[in-house]
Amino acid sequence: MVVGTPRGADREDPADLGSRSLPSPDVFVDTRETTLWRAKQMNVQDRIKILDYDIQTKDYFITVSKQSQAVGDKRVFLDKVDQCLRAAKKDGRYLELV
């Protein structure tokens, strides 16, 4: 993810920026959802504008190691993740996360 730092901040952790009064970020370059989440974390969501400009579109994936002891049936786990994402997008919960 590339995050343009707000004017006056020099290479600071974006998570720390919300606690101070700073001008709006110059630019966020990321997915819409991630940008909204990051802006919320920085407490600047009311100072940004999402532009309808697609730099690059590509798929995102969740991977699980075959050696993972934490996930028993990996196929069932991934199917459940897919079902949850579809349900959350359908009923609006997905947008509440950002």
PDB file of N, CA and C in Angstrom:
ATOM      1  N   MET A   1       0.843  -1.175   0.000  1.00  0.00           N
ATOM      2  CA  MET A   1       0.000   0.000   0.000  1.00  0.00           C
ATOM      3  C   MET A   1       0.882   1.230   0.000  1.00  0.00           C
ATOM      4  N   VAL A   2       0.518   2.202  -0.763  1.00  0.00           N
ATOM      5  CA  VAL A   2       1.218   3.478  -0.779  1.00  0.00           C
ATOM      6  C   VAL A   2       0.310   4.513  -0.149  1.00  0.00           C
ATOM      7  N   VAL A   3       0.786   5.195   0.848  1.00  0.00           N
ATOM      8  CA  VAL A   3       0.013   6.244   1.504  1.00  0.00           C
ATOM      9  C   VAL A   3       0.811   7.527   1.419  1.00  0.00           C
ATOM     10  N   GLY A   4       0.239   8.543   0.799  1.00  0.00           N
ATOM     11  CA  GLY A   4       0.882   9.858   0.809  1.00  0.00           C
ATOM     12  C   GLY A   4       0.721  10.456   2.182  1.00  0.00           C
ATOM     13  N   THR A   5       1.794  10.915   2.763  1.00  0.00           N
ATOM     14  CA  THR A   5       1.701  11.456   4.113  1.00  0.00           C
ATOM     15  C   THR A   5       1.071  12.839   4.089  1.00  0.00           C
ATOM     16  N   PRO A   6       0.316  13.177   5.115  1.00  0.00           N
ATOM     17  CA  PRO A   6      -0.235  14.527   5.202  1.00  0.00           C
ATOM     18  C   PRO A   6       0.882  15.561   5.223  1.00  0.00           C
ATOM     19  N   ARG A   7       0.591  16.721   4.705  1.00  0.00           N
ATOM     20  CA  ARG A   7       1.580  17.802   4.724  1.00  0.00           C
ATOM     21  C   ARG A   7       2.019  18.062   6.159  1.00  0.00           C
ATOM     22  N   GLY A   8       3.292  18.197   6.360  1.00  0.00           N
ATOM     23  CA  GLY A   8       3.798  18.467   7.701  1.00  0.00           C
ATOM     24  C   GLY A   8       4.215  17.220   8.462  1.00  0.00           C
ATOM     25  N   ALA A   9       3.925  16.037   7.925  1.00  0.00           N
ATOM     26  CA  ALA A   9       4.349  14.799   8.585  1.00  0.00           C
ATOM     27  C   ALA A   9       5.434  14.171   7.730  1.00  0.00           C
ATOM     28  N   ASP A  10       6.502  13.783   8.359  1.00  0.00           N
ATOM     29  CA  ASP A  10       7.626  13.241   7.600  1.00  0.00           C
ATOM     30  C   ASP A  10       7.870  11.793   7.988  1.00  0.00           C
ATOM     31  N   ARG A  11       7.384  10.864   7.157  1.00  0.00           N
ATOM     32  CA  ARG A  11       7.608   9.428   7.329  1.00  0.00           C
ATOM     33  C   ARG A  11       7.165   8.929   8.695  1.00  0.00           C
ATOM     34  N   GLU A  12       5.978   9.287   9.110  1.00  0.00           N
ATOM     35  CA  GLU A  12       5.464   8.806  10.383  1.00  0.00           C
ATOM     36  C   GLU A  12       4.520   7.647  10.137  1.00  0.00           C
ATOM     37  N   ASP A  13       4.289   6.845  11.176  1.00  0.00           N
ATOM     38  CA  ASP A  13       3.347   5.741  11.098  1.00  0.00           C
ATOM     39  C   ASP A  13       1.944   6.328  10.925  1.00  0.00           C
ATOM     40  N   PRO A  14       1.214   5.953   9.848  1.00  0.00           N
ATOM     41  CA  PRO A  14      -0.125   6.509   9.626  1.00  0.00           C
ATOM     42  C   PRO A  14      -1.068   6.295  10.803  1.00  0.00           C
ATOM     43  N   ALA A  15      -0.870   5.224  11.573  1.00  0.00           N
ATOM     44  CA  ALA A  15      -1.754   4.972  12.709  1.00  0.00           C
ATOM     45  C   ALA A  15      -1.608   6.044  13.786  1.00  0.00           C
ATOM     46  N   ASP A  16      -0.454   6.706  13.843  1.00  0.00           N
ATOM     47  CA  ASP A  16      -0.228   7.739  14.856  1.00  0.00           C
ATOM     48  C   ASP A  16      -0.750   9.111  14.435  1.00  0.00           C
ATOM     49  N   LEU A  17      -1.112   9.267  13.171  1.00  0.00           N
ATOM     50  CA  LEU A  17      -1.456  10.592  12.669  1.00  0.00           C
ATOM     51  C   LEU A  17      -2.817  11.088  13.139  1.00  0.00           C
ATOM     52  N   GLY A  18      -3.724  10.179  13.484  1.00  0.00           N
ATOM     53  CA  GLY A  18      -5.064  10.593  13.879  1.00  0.00           C
ATOM     54  C   GLY A  18      -5.110  11.312  15.210  1.00  0.00           C
ATOM     55  N   SER A  19      -4.066  11.179  16.015  1.00  0.00           N
ATOM     56  CA  SER A  19      -4.086  11.802  17.334  1.00  0.00           C
ATOM     57  C   SER A  19      -3.673  13.273  17.300  1.00  0.00           C
ATOM     58  N   ARG A  20      -3.212  13.751  16.125  1.00  0.00           N
ATOM     59  CA  ARG A  20      -2.783  15.143  16.030  1.00  0.00           C
ATOM     60  C   ARG A  20      -3.608  15.848  14.959  1.00  0.00           C
ATOM     61  N   SER A  21      -3.649  17.135  15.033  1.00  0.00           N
ATOM     62  CA  SER A  21      -4.363  17.919  14.041  1.00  0.00           C
ATOM     63  C   SER A  21      -3.443  18.191  12.857  1.00  0.00           C
ATOM     64  N   LEU A  22      -3.695  17.524  11.747  1.00  0.00           N
ATOM     65  CA  LEU A  22      -2.890  17.681  10.545  1.00  0.00           C
ATOM     66  C   LEU A  22      -3.794  17.960   9.360  1.00  0.00           C
ATOM     67  N   PRO A  23      -3.269  18.580   8.333  1.00  0.00           N
ATOM     68  CA  PRO A  23      -4.050  18.748   7.110  1.00  0.00           C
ATOM     69  C   PRO A  23      -4.404  17.393   6.515  1.00  0.00           C
ATOM     70  N   SER A  24      -5.323  17.375   5.563  1.00  0.00           N
ATOM     71  CA  SER A  24      -5.730  16.133   4.919  1.00  0.00           C
ATOM     72  C   SER A  24      -4.554  15.480   4.206  1.00  0.00           C
ATOM     73  N   PRO A  25      -4.572  14.150   4.116  1.00  0.00           N
ATOM     74  CA  PRO A  25      -3.521  13.468   3.363  1.00  0.00           C
ATOM     75  C   PRO A  25      -3.516  13.953   1.914  1.00  0.00           C
ATOM     76  N   ASP A  26      -2.337  13.967   1.319  1.00  0.00           N
ATOM     77  CA  ASP A  26      -2.232  14.322  -0.089  1.00  0.00           C
ATOM     78  C   ASP A  26      -2.882  13.262  -0.970  1.00  0.00           C
ATOM     79  N   VAL A  27      -2.568  11.977  -0.683  1.00  0.00           N
ATOM     80  CA  VAL A  27      -3.103  10.907  -1.524  1.00  0.00           C
ATOM     81  C   VAL A  27      -3.030   9.571  -0.793  1.00  0.00           C
ATOM     82  N   PHE A  28      -4.036   8.755  -1.015  1.00  0.00           N
ATOM     83  CA  PHE A  28      -4.029   7.345  -0.638  1.00  0.00           C
ATOM     84  C   PHE A  28      -4.131   6.585  -1.951  1.00  0.00           C
ATOM     85  N   VAL A  29      -3.328   5.576  -2.130  1.00  0.00           N
ATOM     86  CA  VAL A  29      -3.452   4.730  -3.311  1.00  0.00           C
ATOM     87  C   VAL A  29      -3.666   3.315  -2.813  1.00  0.00           C
ATOM     88  N   ASP A  30      -4.884   2.846  -2.951  1.00  0.00           N
ATOM     89  CA  ASP A  30      -5.229   1.514  -2.472  1.00  0.00           C
ATOM     90  C   ASP A  30      -6.646   1.204  -2.920  1.00  0.00           C
ATOM     91  N   THR A  31      -7.164   0.068  -2.483  1.00  0.00           N
ATOM     92  CA  THR A  31      -8.557  -0.244  -2.779  1.00  0.00           C
ATOM     93  C   THR A  31      -9.444   0.738  -2.023  1.00  0.00           C
ATOM     94  N   ARG A  32     -10.656   0.888  -2.492  1.00  0.00           N
ATOM     95  CA  ARG A  32     -11.612   1.802  -1.852  1.00  0.00           C
ATOM     96  C   ARG A  32     -11.804   1.425  -0.385  1.00  0.00           C
ATOM     97  N   GLU A  33     -12.025   0.142  -0.146  1.00  0.00           N
ATOM     98  CA  GLU A  33     -12.309  -0.332   1.209  1.00  0.00           C
ATOM     99  C   GLU A  33     -11.121  -0.114   2.142  1.00  0.00           C
ATOM    100  N   THR A  34      -9.916  -0.412   1.661  1.00  0.00           N
ATOM    101  CA  THR A  34      -8.729  -0.234   2.490  1.00  0.00           C
ATOM    102  C   THR A  34      -8.464   1.243   2.744  1.00  0.00           C
ATOM    103  N   THR A  35      -8.690   2.071   1.744  1.00  0.00           N
ATOM    104  CA  THR A  35      -8.500   3.507   1.922  1.00  0.00           C
ATOM    105  C   THR A  35      -9.462   4.046   2.975  1.00  0.00           C
ATOM    106  N   LEU A  36     -10.727   3.633   2.919  1.00  0.00           N
ATOM    107  CA  LEU A  36     -11.694   4.088   3.919  1.00  0.00           C
ATOM    108  C   LEU A  36     -11.329   3.594   5.308  1.00  0.00           C
ATOM    109  N   TRP A  37     -10.865   2.348   5.401  1.00  0.00           N
ATOM    110  CA  TRP A  37     -10.448   1.805   6.692  1.00  0.00           C
ATOM    111  C   TRP A  37      -9.260   2.591   7.236  1.00  0.00           C
ATOM    112  N   ARG A  38      -8.250   2.831   6.375  1.00  0.00           N
ATOM    113  CA  ARG A  38      -7.050   3.553   6.812  1.00  0.00           C
ATOM    114  C   ARG A  38      -7.404   4.986   7.231  1.00  0.00           C
ATOM    115  N   ALA A  39      -8.265   5.631   6.466  1.00  0.00           N
ATOM    116  CA  ALA A  39      -8.683   6.996   6.808  1.00  0.00           C
ATOM    117  C   ALA A  39      -9.410   7.013   8.148  1.00  0.00           C
ATOM    118  N   LYS A  40     -10.213   5.986   8.399  1.00  0.00           N
ATOM    119  CA  LYS A  40     -10.911   5.895   9.680  1.00  0.00           C
ATOM    120  C   LYS A  40      -9.910   5.725  10.819  1.00  0.00           C
ATOM    121  N   GLN A  41      -8.890   4.884  10.610  1.00  0.00           N
ATOM    122  CA  GLN A  41      -7.853   4.686  11.618  1.00  0.00           C
ATOM    123  C   GLN A  41      -7.105   5.984  11.901  1.00  0.00           C
ATOM    124  N   MET A  42      -6.933   6.795  10.869  1.00  0.00           N
ATOM    125  CA  MET A  42      -6.217   8.065  11.009  1.00  0.00           C
ATOM    126  C   MET A  42      -7.135   9.201  11.446  1.00  0.00           C
ATOM    127  N   ASN A  43      -8.438   8.910  11.562  1.00  0.00           N
ATOM    128  CA  ASN A  43      -9.435   9.911  11.927  1.00  0.00           C
ATOM    129  C   ASN A  43      -9.462  11.068  10.926  1.00  0.00           C
ATOM    130  N   VAL A  44      -9.346  10.743   9.643  1.00  0.00           N
ATOM    131  CA  VAL A  44      -9.400  11.759   8.593  1.00  0.00           C
ATOM    132  C   VAL A  44     -10.460  11.421   7.536  1.00  0.00           C
ATOM    133  N   GLN A  45     -11.368  10.495   7.848  1.00  0.00           N
ATOM    134  CA  GLN A  45     -12.345  10.064   6.849  1.00  0.00           C
ATOM    135  C   GLN A  45     -13.237  11.197   6.354  1.00  0.00           C
ATOM    136  N   ASP A  46     -13.414  12.240   7.161  1.00  0.00           N
ATOM    137  CA  ASP A  46     -14.232  13.379   6.732  1.00  0.00           C
ATOM    138  C   ASP A  46     -13.426  14.377   5.899  1.00  0.00           C
ATOM    139  N   ARG A  47     -12.122  14.116   5.728  1.00  0.00           N
ATOM    140  CA  ARG A  47     -11.266  15.037   4.981  1.00  0.00           C
ATOM    141  C   ARG A  47     -10.712  14.430   3.687  1.00  0.00           C
ATOM    142  N   ILE A  48     -11.277  13.293   3.269  1.00  0.00           N
ATOM    143  CA  ILE A  48     -10.801  12.691   2.025  1.00  0.00           C
ATOM    144  C   ILE A  48     -11.948  12.553   1.039  1.00  0.00           C
ATOM    145  N   LYS A  49     -11.602  12.412  -0.206  1.00  0.00           N
ATOM    146  CA  LYS A  49     -12.576  12.199  -1.263  1.00  0.00           C
ATOM    147  C   LYS A  49     -12.097  11.013  -2.089  1.00  0.00           C
ATOM    148  N   ILE A  50     -12.981  10.037  -2.266  1.00  0.00           N
ATOM    149  CA  ILE A  50     -12.658   8.870  -3.074  1.00  0.00           C
ATOM    150  C   ILE A  50     -12.905   9.239  -4.531  1.00  0.00           C
ATOM    151  N   LEU A  51     -11.873   9.109  -5.343  1.00  0.00           N
ATOM    152  CA  LEU A  51     -11.995   9.402  -6.767  1.00  0.00           C
ATOM    153  C   LEU A  51     -12.243   8.115  -7.544  1.00  0.00           C
ATOM    154  N   ASP A  52     -13.029   8.197  -8.577  1.00  0.00           N
ATOM    155  CA  ASP A  52     -13.318   7.042  -9.418  1.00  0.00           C
ATOM    156  C   ASP A  52     -12.242   6.934 -10.487  1.00  0.00           C
ATOM    157  N   TYR A  53     -11.050   6.546 -10.047  1.00  0.00           N
ATOM    158  CA  TYR A  53      -9.907   6.445 -10.942  1.00  0.00           C
ATOM    159  C   TYR A  53      -9.197   5.133 -10.639  1.00  0.00           C
ATOM    160  N   ASP A  54      -9.278   4.202 -11.553  1.00  0.00           N
ATOM    161  CA  ASP A  54      -8.712   2.874 -11.346  1.00  0.00           C
ATOM    162  C   ASP A  54      -7.293   2.825 -11.888  1.00  0.00           C
ATOM    163  N   ILE A  55      -6.322   2.680 -10.994  1.00  0.00           N
ATOM    164  CA  ILE A  55      -4.929   2.572 -11.405  1.00  0.00           C
ATOM    165  C   ILE A  55      -4.634   1.143 -11.862  1.00  0.00           C
ATOM    166  N   GLN A  56      -5.085   0.174 -11.090  1.00  0.00           N
ATOM    167  CA  GLN A  56      -4.880  -1.222 -11.428  1.00  0.00           C
ATOM    168  C   GLN A  56      -5.937  -2.042 -10.701  1.00  0.00           C
ATOM    169  N   THR A  57      -6.481  -3.022 -11.386  1.00  0.00           N
ATOM    170  CA  THR A  57      -7.453  -3.928 -10.781  1.00  0.00           C
ATOM    171  C   THR A  57      -6.890  -5.334 -10.818  1.00  0.00           C
ATOM    172  N   LYS A  58      -6.970  -6.016  -9.696  1.00  0.00           N
ATOM    173  CA  LYS A  58      -6.526  -7.403  -9.653  1.00  0.00           C
ATOM    174  C   LYS A  58      -7.253  -8.118  -8.521  1.00  0.00           C
ATOM    175  N   ASP A  59      -7.228  -9.435  -8.574  1.00  0.00           N
ATOM    176  CA  ASP A  59      -7.897 -10.245  -7.568  1.00  0.00           C
ATOM    177  C   ASP A  59      -7.080 -10.304  -6.282  1.00  0.00           C
ATOM    178  N   TYR A  60      -7.773 -10.497  -5.164  1.00  0.00           N
ATOM    179  CA  TYR A  60      -7.138 -10.717  -3.877  1.00  0.00           C
ATOM    180  C   TYR A  60      -7.407 -12.160  -3.472  1.00  0.00           C
ATOM    181  N   PHE A  61      -6.492 -12.754  -2.761  1.00  0.00           N
ATOM    182  CA  PHE A  61      -6.614 -14.154  -2.394  1.00  0.00           C
ATOM    183  C   PHE A  61      -6.292 -14.356  -0.925  1.00  0.00           C
ATOM    184  N   ILE A  62      -6.911 -15.369  -0.350  1.00  0.00           N
ATOM    185  CA  ILE A  62      -6.576 -15.834   0.990  1.00  0.00           C
ATOM    186  C   ILE A  62      -5.893 -17.176   0.809  1.00  0.00           C
ATOM    187  N   THR A  63      -4.743 -17.331   1.412  1.00  0.00           N
ATOM    188  CA  THR A  63      -4.036 -18.600   1.318  1.00  0.00           C
ATOM    189  C   THR A  63      -3.861 -19.206   2.696  1.00  0.00           C
ATOM    190  N   VAL A  64      -3.854 -20.514   2.746  1.00  0.00           N
ATOM    191  CA  VAL A  64      -3.647 -21.252   3.986  1.00  0.00           C
ATOM    192  C   VAL A  64      -2.571 -22.293   3.720  1.00  0.00           C
ATOM    193  N   SER A  65      -1.562 -22.314   4.542  1.00  0.00           N
ATOM    194  CA  SER A  65      -0.481 -23.278   4.383  1.00  0.00           C
ATOM    195  C   SER A  65      -1.006 -24.701   4.546  1.00  0.00           C
ATOM    196  N   LYS A  66      -0.546 -25.597   3.692  1.00  0.00           N
ATOM    197  CA  LYS A  66      -0.916 -27.010   3.804  1.00  0.00           C
ATOM    198  C   LYS A  66      -0.418 -27.604   5.116  1.00  0.00           C
ATOM    199  N   GLN A  67       0.639 -27.035   5.670  1.00  0.00           N
ATOM    200  CA  GLN A  67       1.205 -27.537   6.929  1.00  0.00           C
ATOM    201  C   GLN A  67       0.545 -26.914   8.165  1.00  0.00           C
ATOM    202  N   SER A  68      -0.389 -26.001   7.978  1.00  0.00           N
ATOM    203  CA  SER A  68      -1.007 -25.312   9.112  1.00  0.00           C
ATOM    204  C   SER A  68      -1.701 -26.302  10.053  1.00  0.00           C
ATOM    205  N   GLN A  69      -1.374 -26.182  11.312  1.00  0.00           N
ATOM    206  CA  GLN A  69      -2.038 -26.974  12.346  1.00  0.00           C
ATOM    207  C   GLN A  69      -3.276 -26.238  12.881  1.00  0.00           C
ATOM    208  N   ALA A  70      -3.354 -24.955  12.613  1.00  0.00           N
ATOM    209  CA  ALA A  70      -4.440 -24.126  13.155  1.00  0.00           C
ATOM    210  C   ALA A  70      -5.753 -24.339  12.412  1.00  0.00           C
ATOM    211  N   VAL A  71      -5.689 -24.801  11.163  1.00  0.00           N
ATOM    212  CA  VAL A  71      -6.893 -25.006  10.357  1.00  0.00           C
ATOM    213  C   VAL A  71      -6.990 -26.482  10.012  1.00  0.00           C
ATOM    214  N   GLY A  72      -8.040 -27.115  10.509  1.00  0.00           N
ATOM    215  CA  GLY A  72      -8.203 -28.547  10.248  1.00  0.00           C
ATOM    216  C   GLY A  72      -8.456 -28.845   8.791  1.00  0.00           C
ATOM    217  N   ASP A  73      -9.694 -28.696   8.345  1.00  0.00           N
ATOM    218  CA  ASP A  73     -10.055 -28.931   6.942  1.00  0.00           C
ATOM    219  C   ASP A  73      -9.968 -27.604   6.201  1.00  0.00           C
ATOM    220  N   LYS A  74      -8.888 -27.430   5.483  1.00  0.00           N
ATOM    221  CA  LYS A  74      -8.620 -26.146   4.837  1.00  0.00           C
ATOM    222  C   LYS A  74      -9.656 -25.785   3.784  1.00  0.00           C
ATOM    223  N   ARG A  75     -10.139 -26.745   3.022  1.00  0.00           N
ATOM    224  CA  ARG A  75     -11.157 -26.496   1.993  1.00  0.00           C
ATOM    225  C   ARG A  75     -12.444 -26.004   2.645  1.00  0.00           C
ATOM    226  N   VAL A  76     -12.872 -26.653   3.715  1.00  0.00           N
ATOM    227  CA  VAL A  76     -14.085 -26.235   4.433  1.00  0.00           C
ATOM    228  C   VAL A  76     -13.898 -24.825   4.987  1.00  0.00           C
ATOM    229  N   PHE A  77     -12.728 -24.550   5.546  1.00  0.00           N
ATOM    230  CA  PHE A  77     -12.440 -23.219   6.083  1.00  0.00           C
ATOM    231  C   PHE A  77     -12.563 -22.149   4.998  1.00  0.00           C
ATOM    232  N   LEU A  78     -11.914 -22.373   3.859  1.00  0.00           N
ATOM    233  CA  LEU A  78     -11.953 -21.389   2.773  1.00  0.00           C
ATOM    234  C   LEU A  78     -13.361 -21.233   2.211  1.00  0.00           C
ATOM    235  N   ASP A  79     -14.110 -22.316   2.116  1.00  0.00           N
ATOM    236  CA  ASP A  79     -15.506 -22.225   1.659  1.00  0.00           C
ATOM    237  C   ASP A  79     -16.333 -21.374   2.622  1.00  0.00           C
ATOM    238  N   LYS A  80     -16.106 -21.546   3.919  1.00  0.00           N
ATOM    239  CA  LYS A  80     -16.835 -20.747   4.917  1.00  0.00           C
ATOM    240  C   LYS A  80     -16.454 -19.269   4.839  1.00  0.00           C
ATOM    241  N   VAL A  81     -15.176 -18.985   4.597  1.00  0.00           N
ATOM    242  CA  VAL A  81     -14.745 -17.591   4.429  1.00  0.00           C
ATOM    243  C   VAL A  81     -15.474 -16.984   3.232  1.00  0.00           C
ATOM    244  N   ASP A  82     -15.511 -17.722   2.119  1.00  0.00           N
ATOM    245  CA  ASP A  82     -16.222 -17.240   0.923  1.00  0.00           C
ATOM    246  C   ASP A  82     -17.692 -16.984   1.211  1.00  0.00           C
ATOM    247  N   GLN A  83     -18.340 -17.910   1.907  1.00  0.00           N
ATOM    248  CA  GLN A  83     -19.761 -17.754   2.247  1.00  0.00           C
ATOM    249  C   GLN A  83     -19.981 -16.528   3.122  1.00  0.00           C
ATOM    250  N   CYS A  84     -19.115 -16.340   4.092  1.00  0.00           N
ATOM    251  CA  CYS A  84     -19.243 -15.178   4.991  1.00  0.00           C
ATOM    252  C   CYS A  84     -19.073 -13.869   4.221  1.00  0.00           C
ATOM    253  N   LEU A  85     -18.093 -13.814   3.339  1.00  0.00           N
ATOM    254  CA  LEU A  85     -17.881 -12.597   2.551  1.00  0.00           C
ATOM    255  C   LEU A  85     -19.079 -12.292   1.655  1.00  0.00           C
ATOM    256  N   ARG A  86     -19.605 -13.324   0.998  1.00  0.00           N
ATOM    257  CA  ARG A  86     -20.787 -13.107   0.144  1.00  0.00           C
ATOM    258  C   ARG A  86     -21.974 -12.617   0.962  1.00  0.00           C
ATOM    259  N   ALA A  87     -22.205 -13.236   2.118  1.00  0.00           N
ATOM    260  CA  ALA A  87     -23.325 -12.829   2.976  1.00  0.00           C
ATOM    261  C   ALA A  87     -23.134 -11.404   3.492  1.00  0.00           C
ATOM    262  N   ALA A  88     -21.909 -11.064   3.900  1.00  0.00           N
ATOM    263  CA  ALA A  88     -21.638  -9.719   4.431  1.00  0.00           C
ATOM    264  C   ALA A  88     -21.812  -8.657   3.347  1.00  0.00           C
ATOM    265  N   LYS A  89     -21.418  -8.971   2.121  1.00  0.00           N
ATOM    266  CA  LYS A  89     -21.604  -8.015   1.027  1.00  0.00           C
ATOM    267  C   LYS A  89     -23.085  -7.861   0.698  1.00  0.00           C
ATOM    268  N   LYS A  90     -23.828  -8.943   0.757  1.00  0.00           N
ATOM    269  CA  LYS A  90     -25.258  -8.916   0.416  1.00  0.00           C
ATOM    270  C   LYS A  90     -26.072  -8.115   1.429  1.00  0.00           C
ATOM    271  N   ASP A  91     -25.767  -8.261   2.723  1.00  0.00           N
ATOM    272  CA  ASP A  91     -26.592  -7.592   3.742  1.00  0.00           C
ATOM    273  C   ASP A  91     -26.006  -6.272   4.250  1.00  0.00           C
ATOM    274  N   GLY A  92     -24.857  -5.851   3.703  1.00  0.00           N
ATOM    275  CA  GLY A  92     -24.316  -4.549   4.059  1.00  0.00           C
ATOM    276  C   GLY A  92     -23.272  -4.544   5.157  1.00  0.00           C
ATOM    277  N   ARG A  93     -23.077  -5.656   5.842  1.00  0.00           N
ATOM    278  CA  ARG A  93     -22.088  -5.696   6.922  1.00  0.00           C
ATOM    279  C   ARG A  93     -20.675  -5.429   6.416  1.00  0.00           C
ATOM    280  N   TYR A  94     -20.396  -5.844   5.204  1.00  0.00           N
ATOM    281  CA  TYR A  94     -19.061  -5.649   4.615  1.00  0.00           C
ATOM    282  C   TYR A  94     -18.675  -4.174   4.596  1.00  0.00           C
ATOM    283  N   LEU A  95     -19.614  -3.318   4.186  1.00  0.00           N
ATOM    284  CA  LEU A  95     -19.334  -1.877   4.128  1.00  0.00           C
ATOM    285  C   LEU A  95     -19.212  -1.248   5.507  1.00  0.00           C
ATOM    286  N   GLU A  96     -19.828  -1.879   6.508  1.00  0.00           N
ATOM    287  CA  GLU A  96     -19.707  -1.362   7.878  1.00  0.00           C
ATOM    288  C   GLU A  96     -18.298  -1.569   8.441  1.00  0.00           C
ATOM    289  N   LEU A  97     -17.552  -2.501   7.881  1.00  0.00           N
ATOM    290  CA  LEU A  97     -16.208  -2.800   8.364  1.00  0.00           C
ATOM    291  C   LEU A  97     -15.211  -1.732   7.954  1.00  0.00           C
ATOM    292  N   VAL A  98     -15.535  -0.993   6.922  1.00  0.00           N
ATOM    293  CA  VAL A  98     -14.588   0.019   6.441  1.00  0.00           C
ATOM    294  C   VAL A  98     -14.912   1.385   6.977  1.00  0.00           C
TER     295      VAL A  98
END
